[in-house]
PDB file of C-alpha atoms in Angstrom:
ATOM      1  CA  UNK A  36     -15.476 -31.178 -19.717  1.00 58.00           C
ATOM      2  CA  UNK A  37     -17.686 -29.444 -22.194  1.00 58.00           C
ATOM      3  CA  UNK A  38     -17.357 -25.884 -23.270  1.00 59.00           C
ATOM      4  CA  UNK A  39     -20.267 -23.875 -22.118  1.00 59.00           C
ATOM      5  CA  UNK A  40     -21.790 -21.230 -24.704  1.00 60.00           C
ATOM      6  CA  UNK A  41     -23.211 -18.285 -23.618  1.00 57.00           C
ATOM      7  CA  UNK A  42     -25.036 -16.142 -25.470  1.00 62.00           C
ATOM      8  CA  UNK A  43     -23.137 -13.959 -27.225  1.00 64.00           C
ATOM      9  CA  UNK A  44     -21.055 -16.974 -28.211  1.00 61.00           C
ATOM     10  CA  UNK A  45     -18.296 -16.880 -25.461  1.00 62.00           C
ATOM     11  CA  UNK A  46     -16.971 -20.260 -24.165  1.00 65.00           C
ATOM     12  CA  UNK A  47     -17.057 -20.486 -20.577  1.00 69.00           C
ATOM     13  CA  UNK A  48     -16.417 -23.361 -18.184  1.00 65.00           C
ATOM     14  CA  UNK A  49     -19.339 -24.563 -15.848  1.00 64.00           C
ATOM     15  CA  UNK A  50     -19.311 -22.883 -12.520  1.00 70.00           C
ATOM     16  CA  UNK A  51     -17.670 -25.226  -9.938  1.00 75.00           C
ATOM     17  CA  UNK A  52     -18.035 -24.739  -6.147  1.00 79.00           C
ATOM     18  CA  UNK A  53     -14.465 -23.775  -4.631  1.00 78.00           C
ATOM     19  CA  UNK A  54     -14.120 -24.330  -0.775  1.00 79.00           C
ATOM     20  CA  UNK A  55     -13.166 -20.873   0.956  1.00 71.00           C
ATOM     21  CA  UNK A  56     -10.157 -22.027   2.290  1.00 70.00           C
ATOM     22  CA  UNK A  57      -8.626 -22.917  -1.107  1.00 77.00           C
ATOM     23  CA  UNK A  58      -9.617 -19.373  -2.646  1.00 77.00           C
ATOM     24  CA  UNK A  59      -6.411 -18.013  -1.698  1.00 75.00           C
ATOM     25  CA  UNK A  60      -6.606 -14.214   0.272  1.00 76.00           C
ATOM     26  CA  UNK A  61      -6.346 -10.571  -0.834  1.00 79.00           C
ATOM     27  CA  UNK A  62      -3.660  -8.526   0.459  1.00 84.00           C
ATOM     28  CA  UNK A  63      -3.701  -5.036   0.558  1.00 88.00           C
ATOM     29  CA  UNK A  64      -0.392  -3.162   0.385  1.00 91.00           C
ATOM     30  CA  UNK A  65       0.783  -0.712   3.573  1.00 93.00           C
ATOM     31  CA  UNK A  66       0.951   2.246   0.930  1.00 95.00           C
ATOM     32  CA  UNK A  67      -2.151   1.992  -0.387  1.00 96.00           C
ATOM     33  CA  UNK A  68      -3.719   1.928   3.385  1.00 96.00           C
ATOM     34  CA  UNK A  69      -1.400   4.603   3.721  1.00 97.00           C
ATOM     35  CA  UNK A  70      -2.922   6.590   0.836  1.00 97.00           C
ATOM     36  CA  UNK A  71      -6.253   6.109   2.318  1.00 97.00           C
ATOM     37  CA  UNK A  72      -5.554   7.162   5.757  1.00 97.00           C
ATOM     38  CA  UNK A  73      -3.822  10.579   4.175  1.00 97.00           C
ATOM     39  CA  UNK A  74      -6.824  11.312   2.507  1.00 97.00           C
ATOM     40  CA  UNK A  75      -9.066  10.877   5.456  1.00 97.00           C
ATOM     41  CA  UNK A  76      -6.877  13.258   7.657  1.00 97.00           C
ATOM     42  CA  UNK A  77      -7.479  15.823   4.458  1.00 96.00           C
ATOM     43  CA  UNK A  78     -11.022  15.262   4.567  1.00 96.00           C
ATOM     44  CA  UNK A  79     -11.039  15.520   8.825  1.00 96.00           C
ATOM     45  CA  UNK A  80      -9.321  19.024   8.155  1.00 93.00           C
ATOM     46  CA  UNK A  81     -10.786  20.406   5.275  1.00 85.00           C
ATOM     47  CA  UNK A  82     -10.062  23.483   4.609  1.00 88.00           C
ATOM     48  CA  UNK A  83      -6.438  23.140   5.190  1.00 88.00           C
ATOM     49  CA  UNK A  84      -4.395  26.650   6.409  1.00 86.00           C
ATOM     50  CA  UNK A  85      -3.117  28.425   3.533  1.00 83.00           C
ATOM     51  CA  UNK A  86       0.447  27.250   3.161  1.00 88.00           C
ATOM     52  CA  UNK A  87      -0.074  23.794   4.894  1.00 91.00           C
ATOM     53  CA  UNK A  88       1.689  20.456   3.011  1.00 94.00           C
ATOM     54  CA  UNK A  89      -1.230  18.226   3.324  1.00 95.00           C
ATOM     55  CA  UNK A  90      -1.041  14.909   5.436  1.00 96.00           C
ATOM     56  CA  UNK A  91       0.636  12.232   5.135  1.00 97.00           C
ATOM     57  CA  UNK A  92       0.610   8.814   6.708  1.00 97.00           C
ATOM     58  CA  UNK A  93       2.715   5.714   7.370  1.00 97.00           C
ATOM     59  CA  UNK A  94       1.036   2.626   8.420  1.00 97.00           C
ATOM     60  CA  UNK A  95       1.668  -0.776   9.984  1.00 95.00           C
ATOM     61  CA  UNK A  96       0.185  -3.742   8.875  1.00 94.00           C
ATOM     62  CA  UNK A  97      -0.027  -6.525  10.786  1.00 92.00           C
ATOM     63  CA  UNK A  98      -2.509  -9.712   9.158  1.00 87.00           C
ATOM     64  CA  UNK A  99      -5.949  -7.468   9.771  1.00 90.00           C
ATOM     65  CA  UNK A 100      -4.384  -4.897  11.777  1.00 94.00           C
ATOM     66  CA  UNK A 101      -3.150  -1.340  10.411  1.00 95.00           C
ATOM     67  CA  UNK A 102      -1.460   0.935  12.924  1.00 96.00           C
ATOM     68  CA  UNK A 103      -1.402   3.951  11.512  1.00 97.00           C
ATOM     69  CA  UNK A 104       0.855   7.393  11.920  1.00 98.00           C
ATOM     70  CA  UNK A 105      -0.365  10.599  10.927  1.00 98.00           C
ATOM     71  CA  UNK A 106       1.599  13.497   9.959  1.00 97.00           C
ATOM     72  CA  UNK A 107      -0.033  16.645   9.466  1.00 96.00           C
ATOM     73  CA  UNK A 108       0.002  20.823   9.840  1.00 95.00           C
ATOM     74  CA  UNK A 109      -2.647  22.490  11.499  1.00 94.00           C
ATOM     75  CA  UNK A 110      -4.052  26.466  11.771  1.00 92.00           C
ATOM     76  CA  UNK A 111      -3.680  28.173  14.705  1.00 91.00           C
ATOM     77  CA  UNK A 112      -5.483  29.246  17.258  1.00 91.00           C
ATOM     78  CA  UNK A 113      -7.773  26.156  17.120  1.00 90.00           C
ATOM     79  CA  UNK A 114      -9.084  24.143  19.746  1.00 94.00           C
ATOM     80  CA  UNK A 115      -6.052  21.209  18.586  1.00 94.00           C
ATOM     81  CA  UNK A 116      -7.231  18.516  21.117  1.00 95.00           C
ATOM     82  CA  UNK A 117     -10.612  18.384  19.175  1.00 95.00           C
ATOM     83  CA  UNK A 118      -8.719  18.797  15.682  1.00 95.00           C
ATOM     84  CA  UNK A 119      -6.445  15.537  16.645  1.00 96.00           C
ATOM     85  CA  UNK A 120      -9.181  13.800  18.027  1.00 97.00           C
ATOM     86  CA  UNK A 121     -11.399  14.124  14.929  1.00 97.00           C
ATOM     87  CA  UNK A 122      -8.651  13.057  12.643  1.00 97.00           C
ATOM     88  CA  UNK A 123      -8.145  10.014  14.462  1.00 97.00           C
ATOM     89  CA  UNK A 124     -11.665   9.091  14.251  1.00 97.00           C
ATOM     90  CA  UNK A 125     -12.325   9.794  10.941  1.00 97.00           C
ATOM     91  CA  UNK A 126      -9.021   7.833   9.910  1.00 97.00           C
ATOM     92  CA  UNK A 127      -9.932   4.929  11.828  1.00 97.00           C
ATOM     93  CA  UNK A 128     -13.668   5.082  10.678  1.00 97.00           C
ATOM     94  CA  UNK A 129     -12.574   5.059   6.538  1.00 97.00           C
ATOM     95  CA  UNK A 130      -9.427   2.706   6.929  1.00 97.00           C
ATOM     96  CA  UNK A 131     -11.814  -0.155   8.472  1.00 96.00           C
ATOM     97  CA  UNK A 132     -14.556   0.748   5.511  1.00 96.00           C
ATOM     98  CA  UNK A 133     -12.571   0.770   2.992  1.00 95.00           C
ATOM     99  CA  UNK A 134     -10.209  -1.830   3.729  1.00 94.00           C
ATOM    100  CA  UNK A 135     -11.928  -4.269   6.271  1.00 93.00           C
ATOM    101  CA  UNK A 136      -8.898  -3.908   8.719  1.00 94.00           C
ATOM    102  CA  UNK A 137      -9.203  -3.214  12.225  1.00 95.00           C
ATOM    103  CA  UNK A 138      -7.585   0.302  13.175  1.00 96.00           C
ATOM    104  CA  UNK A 139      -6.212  -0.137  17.057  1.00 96.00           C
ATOM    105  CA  UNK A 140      -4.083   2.626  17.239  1.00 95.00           C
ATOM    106  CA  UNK A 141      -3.966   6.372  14.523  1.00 97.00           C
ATOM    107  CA  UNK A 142      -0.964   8.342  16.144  1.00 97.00           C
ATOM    108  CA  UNK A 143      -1.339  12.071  14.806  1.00 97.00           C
ATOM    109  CA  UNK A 144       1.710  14.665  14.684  1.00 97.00           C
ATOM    110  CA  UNK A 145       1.494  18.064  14.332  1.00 96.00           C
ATOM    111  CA  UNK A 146       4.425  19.283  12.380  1.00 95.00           C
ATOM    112  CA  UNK A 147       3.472  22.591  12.547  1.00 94.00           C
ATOM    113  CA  UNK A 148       1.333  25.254  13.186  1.00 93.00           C
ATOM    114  CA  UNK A 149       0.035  28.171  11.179  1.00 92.00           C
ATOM    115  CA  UNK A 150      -0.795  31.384  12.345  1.00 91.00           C
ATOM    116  CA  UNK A 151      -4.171  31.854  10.673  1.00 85.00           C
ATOM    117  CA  UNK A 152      -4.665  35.642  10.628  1.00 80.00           C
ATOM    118  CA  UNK A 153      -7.878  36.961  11.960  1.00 71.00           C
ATOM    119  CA  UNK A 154      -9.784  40.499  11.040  1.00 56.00           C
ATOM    120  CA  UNK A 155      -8.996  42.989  13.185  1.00 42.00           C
ATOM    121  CA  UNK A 156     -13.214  43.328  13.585  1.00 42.00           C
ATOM    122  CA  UNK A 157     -13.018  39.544  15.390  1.00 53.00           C
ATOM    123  CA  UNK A 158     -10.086  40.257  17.083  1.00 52.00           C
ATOM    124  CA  UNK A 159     -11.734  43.629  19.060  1.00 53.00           C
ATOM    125  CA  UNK A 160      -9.377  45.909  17.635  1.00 54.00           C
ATOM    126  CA  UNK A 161      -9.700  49.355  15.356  1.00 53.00           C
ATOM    127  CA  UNK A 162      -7.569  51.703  13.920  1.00 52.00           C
TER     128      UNK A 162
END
C-alpha cells in the first residue's frame, strides 16, 4: 500500500471500509455511570440543605442496562414523594443521554433529613 500525503505533509493510510461487527464495542465503566448519576441527583436537588453530604450513587451494569441506587440527604419539611420522584427522573433522563444505556430501575435513599429552619414571619409566629 502507498502512503497517503496530506497536506501538511502527514502520512496517512487510505480510508478502508470496516464492517460494524468487527469494530469492536465501547464499554463504559459502572463508576463512571455512577459519577454521572451522582451528579444528576445534585442537579435534581439543587440547592442542597446546609450541612447535607451530597449524593452518591452505585450502579449496576448489565450489557445496556444500568440499575442504579441513589443515596442522598434531603431538607425537611418538603413534599419528599415529589423530591424522590424528580431525582429518579432526572437520573434516568441524563444516564440514558449521556451514556446510551437504558435506565429500568433508580432506587433513591434518604439517609437523612435536615431540619431546614424557617422565619418565624412564615411560620405565623411573633415575639
Amino acid at each position: 500500500m502507498t502512503p497517503v500525503t496530506g497536506p501538511l505533509g502527514d502520512t496517512r493510510r487510505p480510508p478502508t471500509a470496516v464492517e460494524a461487527a468487527e469494530r469492536g464495542a465501547s464499554r463504559i465503566a459502572d463508576r463512571v455511570v455512577a459519577k454521572i448519576a451522582a451528579q444528576a441527583a445534585r442537579e435534581a436537588l439543587d440547592p442542597l440543605p446546609p450541612d447535607a453530604v451530597p449524593p452518591h450513587a452505585t450502579v449496576v451494569v448489565h450489557h445496556q442496562s444500568a440499575r442504579v441506587r441513589v443515596h442522598l440527604e434531603l431538607g425537611y419539611p418538603s413534599d419528599i414523594g415529589a423530591r424522590c420522584k424528580e431525582v429518579r427522573r432526572h437520573v434516568a433522563e441524563r444516564v440514558d443521554a449521556l451514556t446510551g444505556m437504558e435506565v429500568p430501575e433508580v432506587t433513591v435513599h434518604v439517609e437523612r433529613l435536615h431540619l431546614v429552619p424557617a422565619t418565624a414571619a412564615a411560620q405565623g409566629r411573633t415575639r
